[in-house]
Amino acid sequence: MWISSLCDSTQKGKPDIELVDLSSRFNTINEIMEVTTKPIIFDGDTGGMIEHFVYAVRSLERMGVSAVIIEDKIGLKKNSLFGTEVEQTQDDIEHFCAKIKAGKNAQLTDDFMIIARIESLILEAGMDDALLRAKEYVKAGSDAIMIHSRKKDPREIYEFCDKFRSFDNKTPLVVVPTSFNEASEDELASHGVNIVIYANQLTRSAFLAMQGTAKDILLNHRAKEVDDRLMPIKDIISLIEPL
C-alpha cells in the first residue's frame, strides 16, 4: 500500500507542499492499518530536517510501516511533475547522504527500509548526475533507489535502469509510472525494476467519478440518473465485515 502525500493532502483539502503534518499523516496510516495487513510504503516527501527525520523513522517503524521514500530536494516541496516549471532545489549529495545515514542509524530493526528518490531527471540535471547520486545514496545505506521522470516516453527510465544495473545488481529499483504510463510492468522488470507504484490513479479516478455524480444530481434534482454507476447499498454496508 502506497501512502501518497499528494492523495493524503488532496483528501484533506490542502496543497501538496508538506503542509499536512506528520501527526495527521500517521493517523491516516492507522486508519489504513485497520483494514489491511499488506506492507505499507510511506511517501516521506523530502524527509524534512535531518533532526526531524530520525524521529519520523522511529515512529513509522514502530507503527509497522515497511518503508519510507524520501526525495533529494530541499526547501518548499513542490510536486515533481511540475519539473522546471516551478522553482525546485535539489539537495546536495553530501547532505542527503547524511539524512539517509541518520535515518538508518535511528532504526531499531533491520526490516525497515529507507528508499532514496532521485530527482535529477525531473530537474534536468542529467543522467550522469542521477547515476552518481544513485551510487552515493547506496553507499550511504539506502535500501533501494527510486528513479523518477516526467517524460511520457519511458526510454529515459530504461536508460537509467540499464546503466544502474551495469554496476549494481542487488539494490532494488522503484519507479512510479505516472507520466510514462505506457510502460508495462513486464517491460519495466526486464530493465531491472523491482517495485512499481501506481501513486495517484485511484484518487484521481474517484474524484472524477464523484464530481460527475454530484453534477448529475444537481442537474436533475434527484439521484435516479446516477444509479447505474453506484455500488449497491447492500454491498457498501457489508464491505467492512464485523469482527
mmCIF file of C-alpha atoms in Angstrom:
data_model
loop_
_atom_site.group_PDB
_atom_site.id
_atom_site.type_symbol
_atom_site.label_atom_id
_atom_site.label_comp_id
_atom_site.label_asym_id
_atom_site.label_seq_id
_atom_site.Cartn_x
_atom_site.Cartn_y
_atom_site.Cartn_z
ATOM 1 C CA MET A 1 0.000 0.000 0.000
ATOM 2 C CA TRP A 2 1.361 3.415 -1.020
ATOM 3 C CA ILE A 3 0.625 6.306 1.366
ATOM 4 C CA SER A 4 0.822 9.210 -1.070
ATOM 5 C CA SER A 5 1.427 12.728 0.209
ATOM 6 C CA LEU A 6 -0.431 14.117 -2.825
ATOM 7 C CA CYS A 7 -3.502 11.960 -2.177
ATOM 8 C CA ASP A 8 -3.415 12.499 1.583
ATOM 9 C CA SER A 9 -3.136 16.275 1.104
ATOM 10 C CA THR A 10 -5.885 16.357 -1.531
ATOM 11 C CA GLN A 11 -8.229 14.327 0.669
ATOM 12 C CA LYS A 12 -7.694 16.863 3.451
ATOM 13 C CA GLY A 13 -8.216 19.853 1.156
ATOM 14 C CA LYS A 14 -4.596 21.018 1.364
ATOM 15 C CA PRO A 15 -1.956 21.720 -1.330
ATOM 16 C CA ASP A 16 0.807 19.138 -1.818
ATOM 17 C CA ILE A 17 3.574 21.189 -0.158
ATOM 18 C CA GLU A 18 4.249 19.158 3.024
ATOM 19 C CA LEU A 19 1.542 21.245 4.717
ATOM 20 C CA VAL A 20 -0.168 18.209 6.289
ATOM 21 C CA ASP A 21 1.886 17.457 9.390
ATOM 22 C CA LEU A 22 3.245 14.036 10.283
ATOM 23 C CA SER A 23 0.806 13.522 13.151
ATOM 24 C CA SER A 24 -2.103 13.828 10.723
ATOM 25 C CA ARG A 25 -0.416 11.565 8.191
ATOM 26 C CA PHE A 26 0.279 8.991 10.891
ATOM 27 C CA ASN A 27 -3.446 8.994 11.693
ATOM 28 C CA THR A 28 -4.092 8.115 8.044
ATOM 29 C CA ILE A 29 -1.703 5.178 8.369
ATOM 30 C CA ASN A 30 -3.500 3.939 11.484
ATOM 31 C CA GLU A 31 -6.857 4.124 9.684
ATOM 32 C CA ILE A 32 -5.483 2.151 6.736
ATOM 33 C CA MET A 33 -3.988 -0.450 9.053
ATOM 34 C CA GLU A 34 -7.463 -1.056 10.453
ATOM 35 C CA VAL A 35 -8.473 -2.633 7.133
ATOM 36 C CA THR A 36 -5.318 -4.192 5.680
ATOM 37 C CA THR A 37 -2.269 -6.173 6.709
ATOM 38 C CA LYS A 38 -0.418 -5.538 3.449
ATOM 39 C CA PRO A 39 3.034 -3.914 3.539
ATOM 40 C CA ILE A 40 2.948 -0.116 3.565
ATOM 41 C CA ILE A 41 5.354 2.261 1.801
ATOM 42 C CA PHE A 42 5.153 5.822 3.123
ATOM 43 C CA ASP A 43 5.694 8.839 0.887
ATOM 44 C CA GLY A 44 8.012 10.897 3.074
ATOM 45 C CA ASP A 45 8.399 13.846 0.667
ATOM 46 C CA THR A 46 11.805 15.445 1.409
ATOM 47 C CA GLY A 47 12.061 13.858 4.847
ATOM 48 C CA GLY A 48 12.373 17.354 6.319
ATOM 49 C CA MET A 49 15.269 18.318 8.564
ATOM 50 C CA ILE A 50 17.661 15.515 9.476
ATOM 51 C CA GLU A 51 16.945 16.121 13.157
ATOM 52 C CA HIS A 52 13.222 15.571 12.482
ATOM 53 C CA PHE A 53 13.609 12.701 10.009
ATOM 54 C CA VAL A 54 15.153 10.383 12.596
ATOM 55 C CA TYR A 55 12.029 10.678 14.745
ATOM 56 C CA ALA A 56 9.807 10.014 11.741
ATOM 57 C CA VAL A 57 11.768 6.829 11.029
ATOM 58 C CA ARG A 58 11.336 5.635 14.615
ATOM 59 C CA SER A 59 7.606 6.366 14.540
ATOM 60 C CA LEU A 60 7.000 4.709 11.170
ATOM 61 C CA GLU A 61 8.991 1.656 12.200
ATOM 62 C CA ARG A 62 7.070 1.367 15.476
ATOM 63 C CA MET A 63 3.742 1.645 13.619
ATOM 64 C CA GLY A 64 4.630 -1.286 11.379
ATOM 65 C CA VAL A 65 5.274 0.634 8.142
ATOM 66 C CA SER A 66 7.649 -1.267 5.861
ATOM 67 C CA ALA A 67 9.454 1.576 4.066
ATOM 68 C CA VAL A 68 9.717 5.326 3.586
ATOM 69 C CA ILE A 69 10.684 7.040 0.347
ATOM 70 C CA ILE A 70 12.373 10.451 0.593
ATOM 71 C CA GLU A 71 13.269 12.683 -2.343
ATOM 72 C CA ASP A 72 16.537 14.583 -2.702
ATOM 73 C CA LYS A 73 15.088 18.093 -2.701
ATOM 74 C CA ILE A 74 15.189 20.881 -0.136
ATOM 75 C CA GLY A 75 13.080 23.940 0.582
ATOM 76 C CA LEU A 76 9.350 24.201 -0.039
ATOM 77 C CA LYS A 77 8.193 20.910 -1.536
ATOM 78 C CA LYS A 78 6.590 21.158 -4.987
ATOM 79 C CA ASN A 79 5.148 18.179 -6.849
ATOM 80 C CA SER A 80 7.834 16.643 -9.050
ATOM 81 C CA LEU A 81 5.626 16.553 -12.138
ATOM 82 C CA PHE A 82 5.871 20.362 -12.305
ATOM 83 C CA GLY A 83 9.548 19.805 -13.121
ATOM 84 C CA THR A 84 11.366 23.027 -14.018
ATOM 85 C CA GLU A 85 8.084 24.911 -14.468
ATOM 86 C CA VAL A 86 8.322 25.909 -10.796
ATOM 87 C CA GLU A 87 11.347 26.614 -8.643
ATOM 88 C CA GLN A 88 12.649 23.398 -7.096
ATOM 89 C CA THR A 89 16.041 22.900 -5.472
ATOM 90 C CA GLN A 90 17.847 19.577 -5.422
ATOM 91 C CA ASP A 91 19.699 18.737 -2.238
ATOM 92 C CA ASP A 92 23.463 18.322 -2.432
ATOM 93 C CA ILE A 93 24.720 14.766 -2.322
ATOM 94 C CA GLU A 94 26.607 15.078 0.966
ATOM 95 C CA HIS A 95 23.634 16.458 2.896
ATOM 96 C CA PHE A 96 21.164 13.925 1.519
ATOM 97 C CA CYS A 97 23.570 11.076 2.275
ATOM 98 C CA ALA A 98 23.787 12.368 5.845
ATOM 99 C CA LYS A 99 19.987 12.220 6.042
ATOM 100 C CA ILE A 100 19.970 8.616 4.828
ATOM 101 C CA LYS A 101 22.703 7.621 7.305
ATOM 102 C CA ALA A 102 20.922 9.313 10.203
ATOM 103 C CA GLY A 103 17.681 7.543 9.333
ATOM 104 C CA LYS A 104 19.392 4.156 9.121
ATOM 105 C CA ASN A 105 21.143 4.737 12.437
ATOM 106 C CA ALA A 106 17.806 5.576 14.070
ATOM 107 C CA GLN A 107 16.246 2.227 13.145
ATOM 108 C CA LEU A 108 15.779 -0.398 15.819
ATOM 109 C CA THR A 109 15.400 -3.360 13.425
ATOM 110 C CA ASP A 110 16.857 -4.418 10.084
ATOM 111 C CA ASP A 111 13.419 -4.768 8.478
ATOM 112 C CA PHE A 112 12.529 -1.116 7.870
ATOM 113 C CA MET A 113 13.626 0.305 4.507
ATOM 114 C CA ILE A 114 14.713 3.837 3.586
ATOM 115 C CA ILE A 115 14.418 4.408 -0.160
ATOM 116 C CA ALA A 116 16.168 7.320 -1.855
ATOM 117 C CA ARG A 117 14.229 9.060 -4.610
ATOM 118 C CA ILE A 118 16.397 10.760 -7.237
ATOM 119 C CA GLU A 119 15.038 13.939 -8.846
ATOM 120 C CA SER A 120 17.886 14.552 -11.315
ATOM 121 C CA LEU A 121 15.883 13.594 -14.413
ATOM 122 C CA ILE A 122 12.870 15.595 -13.226
ATOM 123 C CA LEU A 123 15.029 18.704 -12.723
ATOM 124 C CA GLU A 124 17.001 18.124 -15.951
ATOM 125 C CA ALA A 125 20.305 17.694 -14.118
ATOM 126 C CA GLY A 126 21.238 14.853 -16.452
ATOM 127 C CA MET A 127 21.729 11.096 -16.491
ATOM 128 C CA ASP A 128 25.295 11.227 -15.134
ATOM 129 C CA ASP A 129 24.120 13.184 -12.090
ATOM 130 C CA ALA A 130 21.319 10.676 -11.473
ATOM 131 C CA LEU A 131 23.700 7.718 -11.658
ATOM 132 C CA LEU A 132 26.300 9.402 -9.438
ATOM 133 C CA ARG A 133 23.640 10.103 -6.835
ATOM 134 C CA ALA A 134 22.386 6.516 -7.026
ATOM 135 C CA LYS A 135 25.886 5.196 -6.281
ATOM 136 C CA GLU A 136 26.405 7.591 -3.371
ATOM 137 C CA TYR A 137 22.968 7.003 -1.864
ATOM 138 C CA VAL A 138 23.502 3.239 -1.891
ATOM 139 C CA LYS A 139 26.893 3.734 -0.210
ATOM 140 C CA ALA A 140 25.164 5.869 2.438
ATOM 141 C CA GLY A 141 22.838 2.977 3.256
ATOM 142 C CA SER A 142 19.757 3.483 1.087
ATOM 143 C CA ASP A 143 17.897 0.174 0.856
ATOM 144 C CA ALA A 144 16.532 0.911 -2.625
ATOM 145 C CA ILE A 145 16.617 3.582 -5.316
ATOM 146 C CA MET A 146 13.574 5.271 -6.817
ATOM 147 C CA ILE A 147 14.102 6.986 -10.153
ATOM 148 C CA HIS A 148 11.515 9.422 -11.447
ATOM 149 C CA SER A 149 10.785 11.114 -14.767
ATOM 150 C CA ARG A 150 8.036 13.349 -16.091
ATOM 151 C CA LYS A 151 8.588 12.353 -19.717
ATOM 152 C CA LYS A 152 5.863 10.284 -21.378
ATOM 153 C CA ASP A 153 8.448 8.223 -23.229
ATOM 154 C CA PRO A 154 9.926 5.634 -20.831
ATOM 155 C CA ARG A 155 13.289 5.435 -22.630
ATOM 156 C CA GLU A 156 14.926 7.772 -20.110
ATOM 157 C CA ILE A 157 13.855 5.472 -17.273
ATOM 158 C CA TYR A 158 15.022 2.386 -19.184
ATOM 159 C CA GLU A 159 18.412 4.005 -19.805
ATOM 160 C CA PHE A 160 18.891 4.816 -16.128
ATOM 161 C CA CYS A 161 17.856 1.333 -15.027
ATOM 162 C CA ASP A 162 20.124 -0.400 -17.555
ATOM 163 C CA LYS A 163 23.126 1.725 -16.582
ATOM 164 C CA PHE A 164 22.404 1.303 -12.867
ATOM 165 C CA ARG A 165 22.166 -2.461 -13.278
ATOM 166 C CA SER A 166 25.549 -2.473 -15.064
ATOM 167 C CA PHE A 167 27.233 -1.736 -11.715
ATOM 168 C CA ASP A 168 24.587 -2.768 -9.149
ATOM 169 C CA ASN A 169 22.572 -5.966 -9.480
ATOM 170 C CA LYS A 170 21.480 -6.098 -5.858
ATOM 171 C CA THR A 171 19.807 -2.831 -4.816
ATOM 172 C CA PRO A 172 16.053 -2.782 -5.612
ATOM 173 C CA LEU A 173 14.817 -0.226 -8.139
ATOM 174 C CA VAL A 174 11.481 1.556 -7.712
ATOM 175 C CA VAL A 175 9.534 3.509 -10.340
ATOM 176 C CA VAL A 176 6.299 5.496 -10.349
ATOM 177 C CA PRO A 177 4.942 5.450 -13.937
ATOM 178 C CA THR A 178 2.554 8.395 -13.683
ATOM 179 C CA SER A 179 3.874 10.145 -16.797
ATOM 180 C CA PHE A 180 5.455 7.199 -18.626
ATOM 181 C CA ASN A 181 2.320 5.096 -18.200
ATOM 182 C CA GLU A 182 2.735 3.227 -21.488
ATOM 183 C CA ALA A 183 5.475 1.174 -19.815
ATOM 184 C CA SER A 184 4.147 -2.208 -18.717
ATOM 185 C CA GLU A 185 5.267 -3.984 -15.572
ATOM 186 C CA ASP A 186 6.936 -6.702 -17.668
ATOM 187 C CA GLU A 187 8.876 -4.104 -19.664
ATOM 188 C CA LEU A 188 9.984 -2.323 -16.514
ATOM 189 C CA ALA A 189 11.003 -5.623 -14.906
ATOM 190 C CA SER A 190 13.075 -6.505 -17.981
ATOM 191 C CA HIS A 191 15.163 -3.396 -17.250
ATOM 192 C CA GLY A 192 15.703 -4.382 -13.624
ATOM 193 C CA VAL A 193 12.803 -2.655 -11.883
ATOM 194 C CA ASN A 194 11.568 -4.416 -8.729
ATOM 195 C CA ILE A 195 8.716 -2.215 -7.462
ATOM 196 C CA VAL A 196 6.107 -0.323 -9.482
ATOM 197 C CA ILE A 197 3.969 2.205 -7.588
ATOM 198 C CA TYR A 198 0.677 3.484 -9.013
ATOM 199 C CA ALA A 199 0.804 6.631 -6.946
ATOM 200 C CA ASN A 200 -2.423 8.538 -7.501
ATOM 201 C CA GLN A 201 -4.647 6.863 -10.100
ATOM 202 C CA LEU A 202 -7.235 5.677 -7.564
ATOM 203 C CA THR A 203 -7.685 9.142 -6.070
ATOM 204 C CA ARG A 204 -7.821 10.797 -9.484
ATOM 205 C CA SER A 205 -10.445 8.352 -10.764
ATOM 206 C CA ALA A 206 -12.502 8.600 -7.553
ATOM 207 C CA PHE A 207 -12.650 12.405 -7.664
ATOM 208 C CA LEU A 208 -13.702 12.346 -11.324
ATOM 209 C CA ALA A 209 -16.495 9.870 -10.549
ATOM 210 C CA MET A 210 -17.731 11.829 -7.523
ATOM 211 C CA GLN A 211 -17.657 15.085 -9.463
ATOM 212 C CA GLY A 212 -19.715 13.539 -12.267
ATOM 213 C CA THR A 213 -22.246 12.113 -9.830
ATOM 214 C CA ALA A 214 -22.605 15.413 -7.988
ATOM 215 C CA LYS A 215 -23.159 17.315 -11.250
ATOM 216 C CA ASP A 216 -25.883 14.913 -12.385
ATOM 217 C CA ILE A 217 -27.693 15.131 -9.052
ATOM 218 C CA LEU A 218 -27.558 18.939 -9.205
ATOM 219 C CA LEU A 219 -28.799 18.980 -12.811
ATOM 220 C CA ASN A 220 -31.656 16.525 -12.273
ATOM 221 C CA HIS A 221 -32.560 17.404 -8.680
ATOM 222 C CA ARG A 222 -32.675 13.682 -7.868
ATOM 223 C CA ALA A 223 -30.332 10.675 -7.730
ATOM 224 C CA LYS A 224 -32.090 8.227 -10.099
ATOM 225 C CA GLU A 225 -29.866 9.139 -13.077
ATOM 226 C CA VAL A 226 -26.696 8.052 -11.286
ATOM 227 C CA ASP A 227 -27.992 4.711 -10.040
ATOM 228 C CA ASP A 228 -26.202 2.639 -12.671
ATOM 229 C CA ARG A 229 -22.773 3.835 -11.552
ATOM 230 C CA LEU A 230 -23.275 3.350 -7.814
ATOM 231 C CA MET A 231 -22.264 0.390 -5.702
ATOM 232 C CA PRO A 232 -25.429 -1.298 -4.401
ATOM 233 C CA ILE A 233 -26.376 -0.308 -0.848
ATOM 234 C CA LYS A 234 -26.144 -3.925 0.323
ATOM 235 C CA ASP A 235 -22.575 -4.143 -0.977
ATOM 236 C CA ILE A 236 -21.378 -0.936 0.668
ATOM 237 C CA ILE A 237 -22.881 -1.701 4.068
ATOM 238 C CA SER A 238 -21.308 -5.149 4.059
ATOM 239 C CA LEU A 239 -17.961 -4.014 2.632
ATOM 240 C CA ILE A 240 -16.333 -3.979 6.067
ATOM 241 C CA GLU A 241 -17.332 -7.133 7.883
ATOM 242 C CA PRO A 242 -17.797 -7.005 11.681
ATOM 243 C CA LEU A 243 -15.267 -8.897 13.803
#
